[in-house]
Coordinates of C-alpha atoms in Angstrom, one line a residue:
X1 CA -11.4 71.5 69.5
X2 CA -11.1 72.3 65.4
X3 CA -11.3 76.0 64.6
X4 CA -9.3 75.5 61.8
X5 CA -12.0 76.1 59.5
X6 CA -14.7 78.4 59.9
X7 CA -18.3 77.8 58.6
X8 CA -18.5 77.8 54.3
X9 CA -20.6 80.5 54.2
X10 CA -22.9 83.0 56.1
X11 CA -26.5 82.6 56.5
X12 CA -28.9 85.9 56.5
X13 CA -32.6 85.5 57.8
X14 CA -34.8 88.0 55.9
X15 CA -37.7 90.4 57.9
X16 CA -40.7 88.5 56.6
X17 CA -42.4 91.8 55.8
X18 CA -39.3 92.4 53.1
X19 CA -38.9 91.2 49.6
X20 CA -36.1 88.9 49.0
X21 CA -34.9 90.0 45.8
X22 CA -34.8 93.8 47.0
X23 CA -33.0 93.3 50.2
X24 CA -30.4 91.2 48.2
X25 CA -29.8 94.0 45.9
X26 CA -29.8 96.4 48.6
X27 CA -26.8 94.2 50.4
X28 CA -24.9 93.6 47.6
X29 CA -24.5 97.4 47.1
X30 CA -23.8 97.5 50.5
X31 CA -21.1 94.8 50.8
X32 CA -19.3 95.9 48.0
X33 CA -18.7 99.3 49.9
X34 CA -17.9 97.5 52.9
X35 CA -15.7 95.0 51.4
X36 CA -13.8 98.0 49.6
X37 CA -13.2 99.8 52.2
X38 CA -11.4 97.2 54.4
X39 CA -9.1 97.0 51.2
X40 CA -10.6 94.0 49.5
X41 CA -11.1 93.8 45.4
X42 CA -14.4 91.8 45.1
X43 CA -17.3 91.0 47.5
X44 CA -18.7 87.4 47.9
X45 CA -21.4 86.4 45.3
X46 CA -24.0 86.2 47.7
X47 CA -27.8 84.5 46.5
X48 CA -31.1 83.1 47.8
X49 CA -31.1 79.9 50.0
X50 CA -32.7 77.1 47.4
X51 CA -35.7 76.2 49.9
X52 CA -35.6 78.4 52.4
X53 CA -36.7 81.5 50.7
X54 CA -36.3 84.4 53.2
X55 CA -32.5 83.2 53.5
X56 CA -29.7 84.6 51.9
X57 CA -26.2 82.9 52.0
X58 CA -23.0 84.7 51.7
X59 CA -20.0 82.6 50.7
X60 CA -16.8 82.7 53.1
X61 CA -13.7 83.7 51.1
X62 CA -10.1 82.1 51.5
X63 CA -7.4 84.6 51.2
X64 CA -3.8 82.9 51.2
X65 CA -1.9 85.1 53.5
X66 CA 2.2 84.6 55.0
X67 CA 2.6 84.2 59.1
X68 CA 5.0 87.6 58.7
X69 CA 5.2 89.4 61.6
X70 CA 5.5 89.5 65.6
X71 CA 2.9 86.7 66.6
X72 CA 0.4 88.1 68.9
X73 CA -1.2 85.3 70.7
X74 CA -5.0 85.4 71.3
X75 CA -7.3 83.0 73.3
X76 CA -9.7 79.8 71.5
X77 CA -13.0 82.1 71.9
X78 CA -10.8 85.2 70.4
X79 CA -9.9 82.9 67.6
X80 CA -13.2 81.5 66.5
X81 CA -14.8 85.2 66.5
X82 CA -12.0 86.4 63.8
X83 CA -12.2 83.3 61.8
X84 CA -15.4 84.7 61.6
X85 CA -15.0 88.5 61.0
X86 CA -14.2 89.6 64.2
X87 CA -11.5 92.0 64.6
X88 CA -9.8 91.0 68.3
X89 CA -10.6 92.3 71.3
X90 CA -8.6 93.0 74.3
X91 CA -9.9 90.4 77.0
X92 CA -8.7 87.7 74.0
X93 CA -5.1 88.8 73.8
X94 CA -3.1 86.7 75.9
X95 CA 0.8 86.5 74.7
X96 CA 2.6 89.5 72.6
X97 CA 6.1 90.4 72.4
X98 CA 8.2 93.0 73.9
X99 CA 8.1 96.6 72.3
X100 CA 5.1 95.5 70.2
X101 CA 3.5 99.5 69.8
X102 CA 0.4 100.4 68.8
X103 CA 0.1 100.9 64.8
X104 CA 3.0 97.8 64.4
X105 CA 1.7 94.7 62.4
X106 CA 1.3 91.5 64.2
X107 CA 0.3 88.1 63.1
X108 CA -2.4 87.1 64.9
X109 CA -2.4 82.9 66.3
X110 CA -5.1 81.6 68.3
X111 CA -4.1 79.6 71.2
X112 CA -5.8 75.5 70.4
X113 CA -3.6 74.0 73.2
X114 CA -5.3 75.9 76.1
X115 CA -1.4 76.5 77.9
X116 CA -0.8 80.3 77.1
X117 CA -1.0 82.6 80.2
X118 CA -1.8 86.0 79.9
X119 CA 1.2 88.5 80.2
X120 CA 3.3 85.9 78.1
X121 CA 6.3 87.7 75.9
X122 CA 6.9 84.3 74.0
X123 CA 4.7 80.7 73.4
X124 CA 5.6 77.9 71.3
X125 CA 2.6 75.2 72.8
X126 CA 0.1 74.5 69.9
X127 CA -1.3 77.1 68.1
X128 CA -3.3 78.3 64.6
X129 CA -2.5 81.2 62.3
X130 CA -5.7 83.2 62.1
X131 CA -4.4 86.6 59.6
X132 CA -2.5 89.5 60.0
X133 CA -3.0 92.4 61.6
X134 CA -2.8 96.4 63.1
X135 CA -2.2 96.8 66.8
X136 CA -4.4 99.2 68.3
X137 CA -3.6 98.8 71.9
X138 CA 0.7 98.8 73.1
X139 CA 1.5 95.8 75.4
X140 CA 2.2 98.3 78.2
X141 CA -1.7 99.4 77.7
X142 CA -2.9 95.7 78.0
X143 CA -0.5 94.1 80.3
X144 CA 0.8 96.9 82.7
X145 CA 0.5 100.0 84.1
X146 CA -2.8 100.9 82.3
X147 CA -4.4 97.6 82.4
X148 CA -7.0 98.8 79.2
X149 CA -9.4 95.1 79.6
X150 CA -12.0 95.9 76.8
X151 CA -11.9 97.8 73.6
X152 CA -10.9 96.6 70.3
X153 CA -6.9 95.7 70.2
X154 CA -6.0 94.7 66.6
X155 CA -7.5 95.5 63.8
X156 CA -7.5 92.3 61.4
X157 CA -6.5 93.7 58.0
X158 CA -6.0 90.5 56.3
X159 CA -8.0 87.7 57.9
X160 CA -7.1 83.9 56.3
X161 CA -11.2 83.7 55.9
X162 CA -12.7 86.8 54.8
X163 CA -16.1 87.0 56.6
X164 CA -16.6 90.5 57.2
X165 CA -18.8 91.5 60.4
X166 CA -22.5 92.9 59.7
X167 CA -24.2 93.7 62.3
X168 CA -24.7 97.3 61.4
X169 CA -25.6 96.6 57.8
X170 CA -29.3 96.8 57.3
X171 CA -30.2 95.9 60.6
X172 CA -34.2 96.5 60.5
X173 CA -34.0 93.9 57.5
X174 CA -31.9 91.3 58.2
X175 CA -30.5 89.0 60.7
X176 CA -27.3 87.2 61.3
X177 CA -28.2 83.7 61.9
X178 CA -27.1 80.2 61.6
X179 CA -28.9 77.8 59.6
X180 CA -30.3 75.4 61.9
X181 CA -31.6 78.3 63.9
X182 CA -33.4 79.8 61.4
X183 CA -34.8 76.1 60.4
X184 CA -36.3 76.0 63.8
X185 CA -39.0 78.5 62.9
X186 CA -40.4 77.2 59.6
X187 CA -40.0 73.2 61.3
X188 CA -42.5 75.4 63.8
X189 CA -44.9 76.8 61.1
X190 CA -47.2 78.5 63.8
X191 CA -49.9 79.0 62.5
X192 CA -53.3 81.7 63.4
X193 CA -54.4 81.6 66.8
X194 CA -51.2 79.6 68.6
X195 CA -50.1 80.4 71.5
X196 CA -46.1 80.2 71.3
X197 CA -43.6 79.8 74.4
X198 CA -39.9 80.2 74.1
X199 CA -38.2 79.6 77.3
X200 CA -34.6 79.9 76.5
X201 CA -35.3 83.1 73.8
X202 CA -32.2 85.3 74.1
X203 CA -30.6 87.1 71.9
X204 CA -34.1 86.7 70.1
X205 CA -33.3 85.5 66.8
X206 CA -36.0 82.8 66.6
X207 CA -38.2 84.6 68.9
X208 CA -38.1 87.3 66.0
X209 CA -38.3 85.2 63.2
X210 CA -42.2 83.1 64.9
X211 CA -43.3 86.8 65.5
X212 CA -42.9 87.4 61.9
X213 CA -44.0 83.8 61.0
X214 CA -47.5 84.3 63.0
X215 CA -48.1 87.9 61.2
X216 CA -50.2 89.4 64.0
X217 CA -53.1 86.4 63.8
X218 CA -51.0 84.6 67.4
X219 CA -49.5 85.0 70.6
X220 CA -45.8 84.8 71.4
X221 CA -43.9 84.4 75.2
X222 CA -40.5 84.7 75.2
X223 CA -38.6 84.2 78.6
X224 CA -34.7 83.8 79.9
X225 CA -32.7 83.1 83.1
X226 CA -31.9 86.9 83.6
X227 CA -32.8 90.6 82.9
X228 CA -29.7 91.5 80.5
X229 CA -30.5 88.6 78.3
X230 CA -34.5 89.7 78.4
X231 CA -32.6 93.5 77.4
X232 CA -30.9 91.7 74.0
X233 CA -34.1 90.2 73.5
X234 CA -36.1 93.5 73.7
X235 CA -33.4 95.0 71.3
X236 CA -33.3 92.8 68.5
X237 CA -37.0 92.6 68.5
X238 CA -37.6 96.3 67.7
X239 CA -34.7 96.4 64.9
X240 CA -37.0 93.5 63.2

């Protein structure tokens, strides 16, 4: 499977009850403090969606960055979340050298040939270059004695694509979303007095965005296979 490339750009849905232009100003304050702060010059120019009007696209940055330290292999899943601004997780981590301690820089390579077993010191099967980064956990922590299984376990300091997580930045106003997701709801265009039925709803994005779209004049029923996924729904419905 490609993961080579990560998606051009971000896509942001906008809380229907907002005002484009403010929110857009709001974030680009707030990106330029975030993107500062993990070290990085500039923020993305980010702007309005041409036709769909409550969108807001962020571009994704390329950063040409050296393979220049102790690889720290990670698995596929692992390596799609930090091509998208994911810092890596524990459960991903799969091969890292000896003596590898925590605050050592690693180069971080996700796995794309599916052969790495976890506990590996050394892997040469087929493999992609994702950024650089901080180790937070020591092998010994990960692999051994302690046997740490969640938690954050590098800190990517210089992703190759620069696409900066945001799921804590102005949550009551806007939504992390992919484009054909957020398509769904205006392809929809409920209108007053429907009665709506999602049966596959979590986490809730477009069950959020038909709420918004209906403006208190319809009905909306969203359902899923179990209660944890009915929890996410619950919890991205009261930040929007």
């Amino acid at each position: 499977m490609e993961i080579s490339i990560p998606p051009l750009f971000t896509t942001l849905r906008v809380n229907e009850t907002e005002q484009v232009d403010s929110v857009i100003k709001e974030l680009e304050a707030k990106l330029k403090i975030l993107y500062s702060a993990n070290g990085y010059s500039e923020a993305p120019v980010i702007f309005q969606h041409s036709q769909l009007k409550s969108t807001i696209v962020i571009p994704t940055l390329y950063q040409d960055i050296m393979h220049s330290y102790p690889p720290v292999i990670v698995d596929h899943g692992c390596g799609m979340a930090v091509l998208r601004g994911a810092d890596v997780f524990v459960p991903g981590i799969l091969c890292m050298p000896t003596g590898v301690q925590v605050g050592d820089k690693v180069s971080v390579c996700a796995d794309i040939g599916g052969s790495c077993l976890r506990g590996m010191t050394r892997y040469e099967g087929q493999m992609l270059f994702v950024g650089n980064g901080v180790m937070l956990k020591s092998r010994n922590d990960i692999f051994k004695g302690n046997n740490i299984t969640k938690g954050s376990g590098i800190r990517m300091e210089c992703p190759i694509f620069l696409s900066l997580c945001l799921n804590d930045v102005l949550p009551s106003k806007i939504f992390a979303q992919n484009l054909p997701s957020i398509i769904v709801g205006h392809v929809l265009n409920p209108q007053e007095g429907d009665i709506v039925l999602d049966m596959c709803a979590a986490p809730g994005g477009k069950t959020s965005h038909i709420v918004s779209l209906l403006r208190g004049r319809g009905r909306l029923v969203a359902v899923d296979r179990s209660s944890s996924k009915v929890e996410k729904i619950k919890q991205n419905a009261a930040k929007l």
